[in-house]
Amino acid sequence: MTSPLLLAQGLRKRLGERLLWHGISIDLRARERLALVGPAGCGKTLLLRQLAWLDPPDGGQVLLRGQPPQAWTLPRYRAQVAYLAQRPPVFAGTVAQNLAEPWTYRCHQGRSPQPERLLAWLAQLGRDPTFLGQAAGLLSGGETQLLALLRLLQLDPVVLLLDEPSASLDGATTLKLEALLMQWLRGGERALILTSHDHDQVERCCNRRLELGP
Amino acid sequence: MSGAGALPISDGSLALSALLILLNLAISSLLRLGLGRPLLLASTRMVVQLLLVGGVLEWLFRQQNPLTILGLGLVMACIAALSAVQRTRRRFAGIYWNSLVSVLAASSLVTGAALLGIIRPQPWFAAQYLIPLLGMVLGNTLNGISLGLDRLMESLLAHRDQVELRLCLGASRWEACRELVAEGIRVGMIPTINSMMVMGLVSLPGMMTGQILQGGAPTAAVRYQIVILFMIAAATALGLVSVVLLAYLHLTSLDHQLRLERLREVP
């Protein structure tokens, strides 16, 4: 019997008069991979944002290891329940500066980056260390997505919330990224939730699905 | 401020000066700027407001009751706070209160300190000193506040993704917004800093000109001007920091979220 890592109960979202989704309950345990599926505009992104507590809820609650986000304090909660936007922006400067930025935040004080692990991940994704010196603003869409994933992954989150993580990647890199995600998942008590338009990706990566109705 | 006094301007001469506005009207109609109506309205308002204020000030300078004088100062501060908000492109609930609190705190602290500690008129609330000094402080603080507030709201909207990215990486709301808050304060201070840079070289400020026309010694007038510019810089900085921080608190939440849905565009 494992207890849930992330537990959501009775979540609802209103958009103006319309109830986008309601009665959403998620019980996510270690090693689980949940796919959010549904037609465009059904609120998949908003649900991921809700789980990351980026928006005020219209109802319901979310618990990480039995504690609400406020009990963790929001910065520490979000560092563990890590949301990756579909088109993540980059900070000014190089890839390395982008990777260094989060370590200046108070909630990561007392921890330190692990450069060797980062280089190993880069190699797995088919990128050599010169990638670190590139200007982040000049990366292609796919490389920006890789940077954004590594920027999150290096912080050792517990639950990853991925919004179309490989939308801009070619087939080969997509498979490498999935392999990295699965390896990360085996590294501890971790789980992930993702949205994807790629049915094959959902089949390959996920063991559960949550249908968001129209 | 002693001296022979400036030459009086008769009603006829005053009317003559109004002819100068014809120049603007001619340019407007030649180039079809469509400024004729607003120009007329603005000049009429300027004339009526100033003639009225001349009368009010004559009455005011005879007042001995501090409550009357401070009450008028309060009204001036309220008008400044309202107009500071009027020039921003977006609003949120509470923006007027934010502006009022910031303007009042900054202008009363700085004007009070200057009256009690530097200029020391007898009594300290003498309208002849308090009202013009407060007026100049308010006029400049209001520009700074407008600019800073507007910049903060616009840049939060423009950089919303960046701010939320920081939040997602574990930043607190302050860590996520700090740069934009600083940027708002910096932008709001620019006019004050610029005007101090060229003071005396490009611009001879109105109050100094007035004192000199009155026959006052330019060296004395310059000293007043220095005090006033320091007052303006201090009040603008205080008011700006206060209004920008209050706006930042309104547009984020205790749950470290961006709450930009609270912003409404001015129609």
JSON list of N, CA, C and O in Angstrom, two decimals, chain A residues 49 53-57 70 74-75 78-79 82-83 87 89-92 101-102 104-108 151-152 155, chain B residues 159-173 175-176 178-179 253-259 261-262:
[
{"chain": "A", "resi": 49, "resn": "ARG", "atom": "N", "xyz": [-2.31, 23.73, -14.82]},
{"chain": "A", "resi": 49, "resn": "ARG", "atom": "CA", "xyz": [-2.01, 24.97, -14.08]},
{"chain": "A", "resi": 49, "resn": "ARG", "atom": "C", "xyz": [-2.65, 24.93, -12.69]},
{"chain": "A", "resi": 49, "resn": "ARG", "atom": "O", "xyz": [-2.08, 25.41, -11.71]},
{"chain": "A", "resi": 53, "resn": "TRP", "atom": "N", "xyz": [-1.16, 25.05, -8.89]},
{"chain": "A", "resi": 53, "resn": "TRP", "atom": "CA", "xyz": [-1.69, 26.14, -8.06]},
{"chain": "A", "resi": 53, "resn": "TRP", "atom": "C", "xyz": [-1.30, 27.52, -8.60]},
{"chain": "A", "resi": 53, "resn": "TRP", "atom": "O", "xyz": [-1.03, 28.45, -7.86]},
{"chain": "A", "resi": 54, "resn": "LEU", "atom": "N", "xyz": [-1.28, 27.62, -9.94]},
{"chain": "A", "resi": 54, "resn": "LEU", "atom": "CA", "xyz": [-0.96, 28.92, -10.54]},
{"chain": "A", "resi": 54, "resn": "LEU", "atom": "C", "xyz": [-2.19, 29.81, -10.62]},
{"chain": "A", "resi": 54, "resn": "LEU", "atom": "O", "xyz": [-2.06, 31.02, -10.79]},
{"chain": "A", "resi": 55, "resn": "ASP", "atom": "N", "xyz": [-3.38, 29.21, -10.55]},
{"chain": "A", "resi": 55, "resn": "ASP", "atom": "CA", "xyz": [-4.62, 29.99, -10.60]},
{"chain": "A", "resi": 55, "resn": "ASP", "atom": "C", "xyz": [-5.40, 29.74, -9.32]},
{"chain": "A", "resi": 55, "resn": "ASP", "atom": "O", "xyz": [-5.32, 28.64, -8.75]},
{"chain": "A", "resi": 56, "resn": "PRO", "atom": "N", "xyz": [-6.18, 30.71, -8.88]},
{"chain": "A", "resi": 56, "resn": "PRO", "atom": "CA", "xyz": [-7.04, 30.46, -7.72]},
{"chain": "A", "resi": 56, "resn": "PRO", "atom": "C", "xyz": [-8.11, 29.44, -8.10]},
{"chain": "A", "resi": 56, "resn": "PRO", "atom": "O", "xyz": [-8.63, 29.50, -9.21]},
{"chain": "A", "resi": 57, "resn": "PRO", "atom": "N", "xyz": [-8.39, 28.47, -7.25]},
{"chain": "A", "resi": 57, "resn": "PRO", "atom": "CA", "xyz": [-9.34, 27.41, -7.62]},
{"chain": "A", "resi": 57, "resn": "PRO", "atom": "C", "xyz": [-10.79, 27.89, -7.54]},
{"chain": "A", "resi": 57, "resn": "PRO", "atom": "O", "xyz": [-11.12, 28.76, -6.75]},
{"chain": "A", "resi": 70, "resn": "GLN", "atom": "N", "xyz": [-0.39, 25.29, 0.56]},
{"chain": "A", "resi": 70, "resn": "GLN", "atom": "CA", "xyz": [-0.04, 26.35, 1.50]},
{"chain": "A", "resi": 70, "resn": "GLN", "atom": "C", "xyz": [0.81, 25.82, 2.64]},
{"chain": "A", "resi": 70, "resn": "GLN", "atom": "O", "xyz": [1.65, 26.53, 3.18]},
{"chain": "A", "resi": 74, "resn": "LEU", "atom": "N", "xyz": [4.07, 27.88, -1.12]},
{"chain": "A", "resi": 74, "resn": "LEU", "atom": "CA", "xyz": [3.88, 27.69, -2.55]},
{"chain": "A", "resi": 74, "resn": "LEU", "atom": "C", "xyz": [5.19, 27.49, -3.32]},
{"chain": "A", "resi": 74, "resn": "LEU", "atom": "O", "xyz": [5.26, 26.64, -4.20]},
{"chain": "A", "resi": 75, "resn": "PRO", "atom": "N", "xyz": [6.25, 28.25, -3.04]},
{"chain": "A", "resi": 75, "resn": "PRO", "atom": "CA", "xyz": [7.49, 28.00, -3.79]},
{"chain": "A", "resi": 75, "resn": "PRO", "atom": "C", "xyz": [7.98, 26.55, -3.64]},
{"chain": "A", "resi": 75, "resn": "PRO", "atom": "O", "xyz": [8.34, 25.91, -4.61]},
{"chain": "A", "resi": 78, "resn": "ARG", "atom": "N", "xyz": [5.64, 24.21, -5.60]},
{"chain": "A", "resi": 78, "resn": "ARG", "atom": "CA", "xyz": [5.80, 24.23, -7.06]},
{"chain": "A", "resi": 78, "resn": "ARG", "atom": "C", "xyz": [7.14, 23.64, -7.49]},
{"chain": "A", "resi": 78, "resn": "ARG", "atom": "O", "xyz": [7.26, 23.15, -8.61]},
{"chain": "A", "resi": 79, "resn": "ALA", "atom": "N", "xyz": [8.14, 23.71, -6.62]},
{"chain": "A", "resi": 79, "resn": "ALA", "atom": "CA", "xyz": [9.41, 23.07, -6.97]},
{"chain": "A", "resi": 79, "resn": "ALA", "atom": "C", "xyz": [9.25, 21.56, -6.99]},
{"chain": "A", "resi": 79, "resn": "ALA", "atom": "O", "xyz": [10.00, 20.86, -7.65]},
{"chain": "A", "resi": 82, "resn": "ALA", "atom": "N", "xyz": [6.01, 20.18, -10.48]},
{"chain": "A", "resi": 82, "resn": "ALA", "atom": "CA", "xyz": [6.63, 21.09, -11.43]},
{"chain": "A", "resi": 82, "resn": "ALA", "atom": "C", "xyz": [5.88, 21.11, -12.75]},
{"chain": "A", "resi": 82, "resn": "ALA", "atom": "O", "xyz": [5.74, 20.09, -13.41]},
{"chain": "A", "resi": 83, "resn": "TYR", "atom": "N", "xyz": [5.39, 22.28, -13.11]},
{"chain": "A", "resi": 83, "resn": "TYR", "atom": "CA", "xyz": [4.61, 22.45, -14.34]},
{"chain": "A", "resi": 83, "resn": "TYR", "atom": "C", "xyz": [5.51, 22.95, -15.46]},
{"chain": "A", "resi": 83, "resn": "TYR", "atom": "O", "xyz": [6.26, 23.92, -15.29]},
{"chain": "A", "resi": 87, "resn": "ARG", "atom": "N", "xyz": [4.72, 26.21, -24.41]},
{"chain": "A", "resi": 87, "resn": "ARG", "atom": "CA", "xyz": [5.77, 27.04, -25.04]},
{"chain": "A", "resi": 87, "resn": "ARG", "atom": "C", "xyz": [6.49, 27.79, -23.94]},
{"chain": "A", "resi": 87, "resn": "ARG", "atom": "O", "xyz": [6.25, 28.97, -23.73]},
{"chain": "A", "resi": 89, "resn": "PRO", "atom": "N", "xyz": [8.96, 30.04, -21.92]},
{"chain": "A", "resi": 89, "resn": "PRO", "atom": "CA", "xyz": [9.88, 31.12, -22.28]},
{"chain": "A", "resi": 89, "resn": "PRO", "atom": "C", "xyz": [11.28, 30.82, -21.77]},
{"chain": "A", "resi": 89, "resn": "PRO", "atom": "O", "xyz": [11.48, 29.88, -21.00]},
{"chain": "A", "resi": 90, "resn": "VAL", "atom": "N", "xyz": [12.26, 31.57, -22.22]},
{"chain": "A", "resi": 90, "resn": "VAL", "atom": "CA", "xyz": [13.61, 31.44, -21.70]},
{"chain": "A", "resi": 90, "resn": "VAL", "atom": "C", "xyz": [14.00, 32.75, -21.04]},
{"chain": "A", "resi": 90, "resn": "VAL", "atom": "O", "xyz": [13.44, 33.80, -21.33]},
{"chain": "A", "resi": 91, "resn": "PHE", "atom": "N", "xyz": [14.97, 32.68, -20.15]},
{"chain": "A", "resi": 91, "resn": "PHE", "atom": "CA", "xyz": [15.55, 33.89, -19.56]},
{"chain": "A", "resi": 91, "resn": "PHE", "atom": "C", "xyz": [16.62, 34.41, -20.50]},
{"chain": "A", "resi": 91, "resn": "PHE", "atom": "O", "xyz": [17.14, 33.67, -21.34]},
{"chain": "A", "resi": 92, "resn": "ALA", "atom": "N", "xyz": [17.00, 35.67, -20.34]},
{"chain": "A", "resi": 92, "resn": "ALA", "atom": "CA", "xyz": [18.08, 36.22, -21.15]},
{"chain": "A", "resi": 92, "resn": "ALA", "atom": "C", "xyz": [19.38, 35.49, -20.82]},
{"chain": "A", "resi": 92, "resn": "ALA", "atom": "O", "xyz": [19.54, 34.95, -19.74]},
{"chain": "A", "resi": 101, "resn": "GLU", "atom": "N", "xyz": [19.64, 30.04, -13.10]},
{"chain": "A", "resi": 101, "resn": "GLU", "atom": "CA", "xyz": [18.70, 31.00, -12.50]},
{"chain": "A", "resi": 101, "resn": "GLU", "atom": "C", "xyz": [17.91, 30.45, -11.30]},
{"chain": "A", "resi": 101, "resn": "GLU", "atom": "O", "xyz": [17.88, 31.08, -10.25]},
{"chain": "A", "resi": 102, "resn": "PRO", "atom": "N", "xyz": [17.27, 29.27, -11.41]},
{"chain": "A", "resi": 102, "resn": "PRO", "atom": "CA", "xyz": [16.46, 28.83, -10.27]},
{"chain": "A", "resi": 102, "resn": "PRO", "atom": "C", "xyz": [17.25, 28.63, -8.97]},
{"chain": "A", "resi": 102, "resn": "PRO", "atom": "O", "xyz": [16.68, 28.75, -7.89]},
{"chain": "A", "resi": 104, "resn": "THR", "atom": "N", "xyz": [19.18, 30.53, -7.62]},
{"chain": "A", "resi": 104, "resn": "THR", "atom": "CA", "xyz": [19.28, 31.75, -6.83]},
{"chain": "A", "resi": 104, "resn": "THR", "atom": "C", "xyz": [18.04, 31.96, -5.95]},
{"chain": "A", "resi": 104, "resn": "THR", "atom": "O", "xyz": [18.03, 32.86, -5.12]},
{"chain": "A", "resi": 105, "resn": "TYR", "atom": "N", "xyz": [16.99, 31.16, -6.16]},
{"chain": "A", "resi": 105, "resn": "TYR", "atom": "CA", "xyz": [15.77, 31.36, -5.36]},
{"chain": "A", "resi": 105, "resn": "TYR", "atom": "C", "xyz": [15.95, 30.81, -3.96]},
{"chain": "A", "resi": 105, "resn": "TYR", "atom": "O", "xyz": [16.64, 29.82, -3.74]},
{"chain": "A", "resi": 106, "resn": "ARG", "atom": "N", "xyz": [15.27, 31.46, -3.05]},
{"chain": "A", "resi": 106, "resn": "ARG", "atom": "CA", "xyz": [15.42, 31.12, -1.64]},
{"chain": "A", "resi": 106, "resn": "ARG", "atom": "C", "xyz": [15.03, 29.66, -1.36]},
{"chain": "A", "resi": 106, "resn": "ARG", "atom": "O", "xyz": [15.65, 29.01, -0.54]},
{"chain": "A", "resi": 107, "resn": "CYS", "atom": "N", "xyz": [14.01, 29.16, -2.06]},
{"chain": "A", "resi": 107, "resn": "CYS", "atom": "CA", "xyz": [13.52, 27.83, -1.73]},
{"chain": "A", "resi": 107, "resn": "CYS", "atom": "C", "xyz": [14.52, 26.74, -2.12]},
{"chain": "A", "resi": 107, "resn": "CYS", "atom": "O", "xyz": [14.38, 25.60, -1.69]},
{"chain": "A", "resi": 108, "resn": "HIS", "atom": "N", "xyz": [15.54, 27.07, -2.91]},
{"chain": "A", "resi": 108, "resn": "HIS", "atom": "CA", "xyz": [16.55, 26.06, -3.26]},
{"chain": "A", "resi": 108, "resn": "HIS", "atom": "C", "xyz": [17.85, 26.26, -2.50]},
{"chain": "A", "resi": 108, "resn": "HIS", "atom": "O", "xyz": [18.85, 25.62, -2.81]},
{"chain": "A", "resi": 151, "resn": "ARG", "atom": "N", "xyz": [15.81, 22.38, -17.09]},
{"chain": "A", "resi": 151, "resn": "ARG", "atom": "CA", "xyz": [15.76, 23.44, -16.07]},
{"chain": "A", "resi": 151, "resn": "ARG", "atom": "C", "xyz": [14.88, 23.00, -14.90]},
{"chain": "A", "resi": 151, "resn": "ARG", "atom": "O", "xyz": [15.15, 23.32, -13.75]},
{"chain": "A", "resi": 152, "resn": "LEU", "atom": "N", "xyz": [13.80, 22.27, -15.23]},
{"chain": "A", "resi": 152, "resn": "LEU", "atom": "CA", "xyz": [12.91, 21.77, -14.16]},
{"chain": "A", "resi": 152, "resn": "LEU", "atom": "C", "xyz": [13.48, 20.52, -13.50]},
{"chain": "A", "resi": 152, "resn": "LEU", "atom": "O", "xyz": [13.48, 20.39, -12.28]},
{"chain": "A", "resi": 155, "resn": "LEU", "atom": "N", "xyz": [15.92, 20.27, -10.60]},
{"chain": "A", "resi": 155, "resn": "LEU", "atom": "CA", "xyz": [15.47, 20.68, -9.26]},
{"chain": "A", "resi": 155, "resn": "LEU", "atom": "C", "xyz": [14.87, 19.50, -8.50]},
{"chain": "A", "resi": 155, "resn": "LEU", "atom": "O", "xyz": [14.35, 19.67, -7.40]},
{"chain": "B", "resi": 159, "resn": "HIS", "atom": "N", "xyz": [5.21, 40.40, -19.64]},
{"chain": "B", "resi": 159, "resn": "HIS", "atom": "CA", "xyz": [6.16, 39.36, -19.21]},
{"chain": "B", "resi": 159, "resn": "HIS", "atom": "C", "xyz": [5.50, 38.32, -18.33]},
{"chain": "B", "resi": 159, "resn": "HIS", "atom": "O", "xyz": [6.16, 37.68, -17.51]},
{"chain": "B", "resi": 160, "resn": "ARG", "atom": "N", "xyz": [4.21, 38.17, -18.49]},
{"chain": "B", "resi": 160, "resn": "ARG", "atom": "CA", "xyz": [3.46, 37.23, -17.66]},
{"chain": "B", "resi": 160, "resn": "ARG", "atom": "C", "xyz": [4.08, 35.83, -17.71]},
{"chain": "B", "resi": 160, "resn": "ARG", "atom": "O", "xyz": [4.24, 35.17, -16.67]},
{"chain": "B", "resi": 161, "resn": "ASP", "atom": "N", "xyz": [4.45, 35.36, -18.92]},
{"chain": "B", "resi": 161, "resn": "ASP", "atom": "CA", "xyz": [5.01, 34.01, -19.06]},
{"chain": "B", "resi": 161, "resn": "ASP", "atom": "C", "xyz": [6.30, 33.85, -18.26]},
{"chain": "B", "resi": 161, "resn": "ASP", "atom": "O", "xyz": [6.53, 32.82, -17.63]},
{"chain": "B", "resi": 162, "resn": "GLN", "atom": "N", "xyz": [7.14, 34.87, -18.32]},
{"chain": "B", "resi": 162, "resn": "GLN", "atom": "CA", "xyz": [8.41, 34.83, -17.59]},
{"chain": "B", "resi": 162, "resn": "GLN", "atom": "C", "xyz": [8.18, 34.78, -16.09]},
{"chain": "B", "resi": 162, "resn": "GLN", "atom": "O", "xyz": [8.84, 34.02, -15.38]},
{"chain": "B", "resi": 163, "resn": "VAL", "atom": "N", "xyz": [7.23, 35.61, -15.63]},
{"chain": "B", "resi": 163, "resn": "VAL", "atom": "CA", "xyz": [6.94, 35.64, -14.20]},
{"chain": "B", "resi": 163, "resn": "VAL", "atom": "C", "xyz": [6.43, 34.27, -13.74]},
{"chain": "B", "resi": 163, "resn": "VAL", "atom": "O", "xyz": [6.87, 33.72, -12.73]},
{"chain": "B", "resi": 164, "resn": "GLU", "atom": "N", "xyz": [5.51, 33.69, -14.53]},
{"chain": "B", "resi": 164, "resn": "GLU", "atom": "CA", "xyz": [4.96, 32.40, -14.13]},
{"chain": "B", "resi": 164, "resn": "GLU", "atom": "C", "xyz": [6.00, 31.29, -14.26]},
{"chain": "B", "resi": 164, "resn": "GLU", "atom": "O", "xyz": [5.98, 30.33, -13.48]},
{"chain": "B", "resi": 165, "resn": "LEU", "atom": "N", "xyz": [6.90, 31.42, -15.22]},
{"chain": "B", "resi": 165, "resn": "LEU", "atom": "CA", "xyz": [7.99, 30.44, -15.31]},
{"chain": "B", "resi": 165, "resn": "LEU", "atom": "C", "xyz": [8.81, 30.46, -14.03]},
{"chain": "B", "resi": 165, "resn": "LEU", "atom": "O", "xyz": [9.14, 29.42, -13.45]},
{"chain": "B", "resi": 166, "resn": "ARG", "atom": "N", "xyz": [9.13, 31.65, -13.55]},
{"chain": "B", "resi": 166, "resn": "ARG", "atom": "CA", "xyz": [9.90, 31.74, -12.30]},
{"chain": "B", "resi": 166, "resn": "ARG", "atom": "C", "xyz": [9.13, 31.10, -11.16]},
{"chain": "B", "resi": 166, "resn": "ARG", "atom": "O", "xyz": [9.70, 30.36, -10.36]},
{"chain": "B", "resi": 167, "resn": "LEU", "atom": "N", "xyz": [7.81, 31.40, -11.09]},
{"chain": "B", "resi": 167, "resn": "LEU", "atom": "CA", "xyz": [6.99, 30.80, -10.03]},
{"chain": "B", "resi": 167, "resn": "LEU", "atom": "C", "xyz": [7.06, 29.28, -10.11]},
{"chain": "B", "resi": 167, "resn": "LEU", "atom": "O", "xyz": [7.18, 28.59, -9.09]},
{"chain": "B", "resi": 168, "resn": "CYS", "atom": "N", "xyz": [7.00, 28.74, -11.34]},
{"chain": "B", "resi": 168, "resn": "CYS", "atom": "CA", "xyz": [7.02, 27.29, -11.52]},
{"chain": "B", "resi": 168, "resn": "CYS", "atom": "C", "xyz": [8.36, 26.68, -11.12]},
{"chain": "B", "resi": 168, "resn": "CYS", "atom": "O", "xyz": [8.44, 25.50, -10.84]},
{"chain": "B", "resi": 169, "resn": "LEU", "atom": "N", "xyz": [9.41, 27.49, -11.14]},
{"chain": "B", "resi": 169, "resn": "LEU", "atom": "CA", "xyz": [10.73, 26.98, -10.77]},
{"chain": "B", "resi": 169, "resn": "LEU", "atom": "C", "xyz": [11.00, 27.18, -9.27]},
{"chain": "B", "resi": 169, "resn": "LEU", "atom": "O", "xyz": [12.11, 26.97, -8.81]},
{"chain": "B", "resi": 170, "resn": "GLY", "atom": "N", "xyz": [9.97, 27.63, -8.55]},
{"chain": "B", "resi": 170, "resn": "GLY", "atom": "CA", "xyz": [10.12, 27.75, -7.10]},
{"chain": "B", "resi": 170, "resn": "GLY", "atom": "C", "xyz": [10.39, 29.15, -6.60]},
{"chain": "B", "resi": 170, "resn": "GLY", "atom": "O", "xyz": [10.75, 29.34, -5.43]},
{"chain": "B", "resi": 171, "resn": "ALA", "atom": "N", "xyz": [10.23, 30.15, -7.47]},
{"chain": "B", "resi": 171, "resn": "ALA", "atom": "CA", "xyz": [10.43, 31.52, -7.02]},
{"chain": "B", "resi": 171, "resn": "ALA", "atom": "C", "xyz": [9.23, 31.97, -6.19]},
{"chain": "B", "resi": 171, "resn": "ALA", "atom": "O", "xyz": [8.10, 31.55, -6.44]},
{"chain": "B", "resi": 172, "resn": "SER", "atom": "N", "xyz": [9.48, 32.83, -5.20]},
{"chain": "B", "resi": 172, "resn": "SER", "atom": "CA", "xyz": [8.37, 33.46, -4.49]},
{"chain": "B", "resi": 172, "resn": "SER", "atom": "C", "xyz": [7.83, 34.56, -5.40]},
{"chain": "B", "resi": 172, "resn": "SER", "atom": "O", "xyz": [8.45, 34.90, -6.41]},
{"chain": "B", "resi": 173, "resn": "ARG", "atom": "N", "xyz": [6.68, 35.12, -5.04]},
{"chain": "B", "resi": 173, "resn": "ARG", "atom": "CA", "xyz": [6.13, 36.16, -5.92]},
{"chain": "B", "resi": 173, "resn": "ARG", "atom": "C", "xyz": [7.08, 37.35, -6.01]},
{"chain": "B", "resi": 173, "resn": "ARG", "atom": "O", "xyz": [7.19, 37.99, -7.03]},
{"chain": "B", "resi": 175, "resn": "GLU", "atom": "N", "xyz": [10.45, 37.19, -5.74]},
{"chain": "B", "resi": 175, "resn": "GLU", "atom": "CA", "xyz": [11.56, 36.81, -6.61]},
{"chain": "B", "resi": 175, "resn": "GLU", "atom": "C", "xyz": [11.14, 36.85, -8.08]},
{"chain": "B", "resi": 175, "resn": "GLU", "atom": "O", "xyz": [11.93, 37.20, -8.96]},
{"chain": "B", "resi": 176, "resn": "ALA", "atom": "N", "xyz": [9.88, 36.50, -8.33]},
{"chain": "B", "resi": 176, "resn": "ALA", "atom": "CA", "xyz": [9.41, 36.45, -9.71]},
{"chain": "B", "resi": 176, "resn": "ALA", "atom": "C", "xyz": [9.15, 37.85, -10.28]},
{"chain": "B", "resi": 176, "resn": "ALA", "atom": "O", "xyz": [9.29, 38.07, -11.48]},
{"chain": "B", "resi": 178, "resn": "ARG", "atom": "N", "xyz": [10.41, 40.91, -8.87]},
{"chain": "B", "resi": 178, "resn": "ARG", "atom": "CA", "xyz": [11.31, 41.96, -8.39]},
{"chain": "B", "resi": 178, "resn": "ARG", "atom": "C", "xyz": [11.83, 42.87, -9.51]},
{"chain": "B", "resi": 178, "resn": "ARG", "atom": "O", "xyz": [11.80, 44.09, -9.41]},
{"chain": "B", "resi": 179, "resn": "GLU", "atom": "N", "xyz": [12.28, 42.24, -10.60]},
{"chain": "B", "resi": 179, "resn": "GLU", "atom": "CA", "xyz": [12.83, 43.03, -11.71]},
{"chain": "B", "resi": 179, "resn": "GLU", "atom": "C", "xyz": [11.80, 44.01, -12.26]},
{"chain": "B", "resi": 179, "resn": "GLU", "atom": "O", "xyz": [12.14, 45.15, -12.59]},
{"chain": "B", "resi": 253, "resn": "SER", "atom": "N", "xyz": [-0.91, 37.16, -5.36]},
{"chain": "B", "resi": 253, "resn": "SER", "atom": "CA", "xyz": [-1.68, 36.70, -4.20]},
{"chain": "B", "resi": 253, "resn": "SER", "atom": "C", "xyz": [-0.74, 36.10, -3.16]},
{"chain": "B", "resi": 253, "resn": "SER", "atom": "O", "xyz": [0.42, 35.82, -3.43]},
{"chain": "B", "resi": 254, "resn": "LEU", "atom": "N", "xyz": [-1.29, 35.87, -1.97]},
{"chain": "B", "resi": 254, "resn": "LEU", "atom": "CA", "xyz": [-0.51, 35.24, -0.90]},
{"chain": "B", "resi": 254, "resn": "LEU", "atom": "C", "xyz": [-0.09, 33.84, -1.30]},
{"chain": "B", "resi": 254, "resn": "LEU", "atom": "O", "xyz": [0.86, 33.29, -0.77]},
{"chain": "B", "resi": 255, "resn": "ASP", "atom": "N", "xyz": [-0.85, 33.23, -2.24]},
{"chain": "B", "resi": 255, "resn": "ASP", "atom": "CA", "xyz": [-0.47, 31.91, -2.76]},
{"chain": "B", "resi": 255, "resn": "ASP", "atom": "C", "xyz": [0.57, 32.02, -3.86]},
{"chain": "B", "resi": 255, "resn": "ASP", "atom": "O", "xyz": [0.74, 31.07, -4.64]},
{"chain": "B", "resi": 256, "resn": "HIS", "atom": "N", "xyz": [1.22, 33.15, -3.95]},
{"chain": "B", "resi": 256, "resn": "HIS", "atom": "CA", "xyz": [2.28, 33.36, -4.95]},
{"chain": "B", "resi": 256, "resn": "HIS", "atom": "C", "xyz": [1.77, 33.10, -6.36]},
{"chain": "B", "resi": 256, "resn": "HIS", "atom": "O", "xyz": [2.36, 32.35, -7.13]},
{"chain": "B", "resi": 257, "resn": "GLN", "atom": "N", "xyz": [0.62, 33.69, -6.67]},
{"chain": "B", "resi": 257, "resn": "GLN", "atom": "CA", "xyz": [0.07, 33.59, -8.02]},
{"chain": "B", "resi": 257, "resn": "GLN", "atom": "C", "xyz": [0.04, 34.98, -8.63]},
{"chain": "B", "resi": 257, "resn": "GLN", "atom": "O", "xyz": [-0.02, 35.98, -7.93]},
{"chain": "B", "resi": 258, "resn": "LEU", "atom": "N", "xyz": [0.07, 35.03, -9.96]},
{"chain": "B", "resi": 258, "resn": "LEU", "atom": "CA", "xyz": [-0.18, 36.29, -10.66]},
{"chain": "B", "resi": 258, "resn": "LEU", "atom": "C", "xyz": [-1.69, 36.42, -10.80]},
{"chain": "B", "resi": 258, "resn": "LEU", "atom": "O", "xyz": [-2.36, 35.49, -11.22]},
{"chain": "B", "resi": 259, "resn": "ARG", "atom": "N", "xyz": [-2.23, 37.58, -10.46]},
{"chain": "B", "resi": 259, "resn": "ARG", "atom": "CA", "xyz": [-3.69, 37.75, -10.55]},
{"chain": "B", "resi": 259, "resn": "ARG", "atom": "C", "xyz": [-4.01, 38.86, -11.55]},
{"chain": "B", "resi": 259, "resn": "ARG", "atom": "O", "xyz": [-4.64, 39.86, -11.22]},
{"chain": "B", "resi": 261, "resn": "GLU", "atom": "N", "xyz": [-6.03, 38.84, -13.92]},
{"chain": "B", "resi": 261, "resn": "GLU", "atom": "CA", "xyz": [-7.44, 38.98, -14.29]},
{"chain": "B", "resi": 261, "resn": "GLU", "atom": "C", "xyz": [-8.07, 40.14, -13.52]},
{"chain": "B", "resi": 261, "resn": "GLU", "atom": "O", "xyz": [-9.15, 40.59, -13.85]},
{"chain": "B", "resi": 262, "resn": "ARG", "atom": "N", "xyz": [-7.35, 40.63, -12.53]},
{"chain": "B", "resi": 262, "resn": "ARG", "atom": "CA", "xyz": [-7.87, 41.80, -11.79]},
{"chain": "B", "resi": 262, "resn": "ARG", "atom": "C", "xyz": [-7.68, 43.09, -12.58]},
{"chain": "B", "resi": 262, "resn": "ARG", "atom": "O", "xyz": [-8.19, 44.13, -12.18]}
]
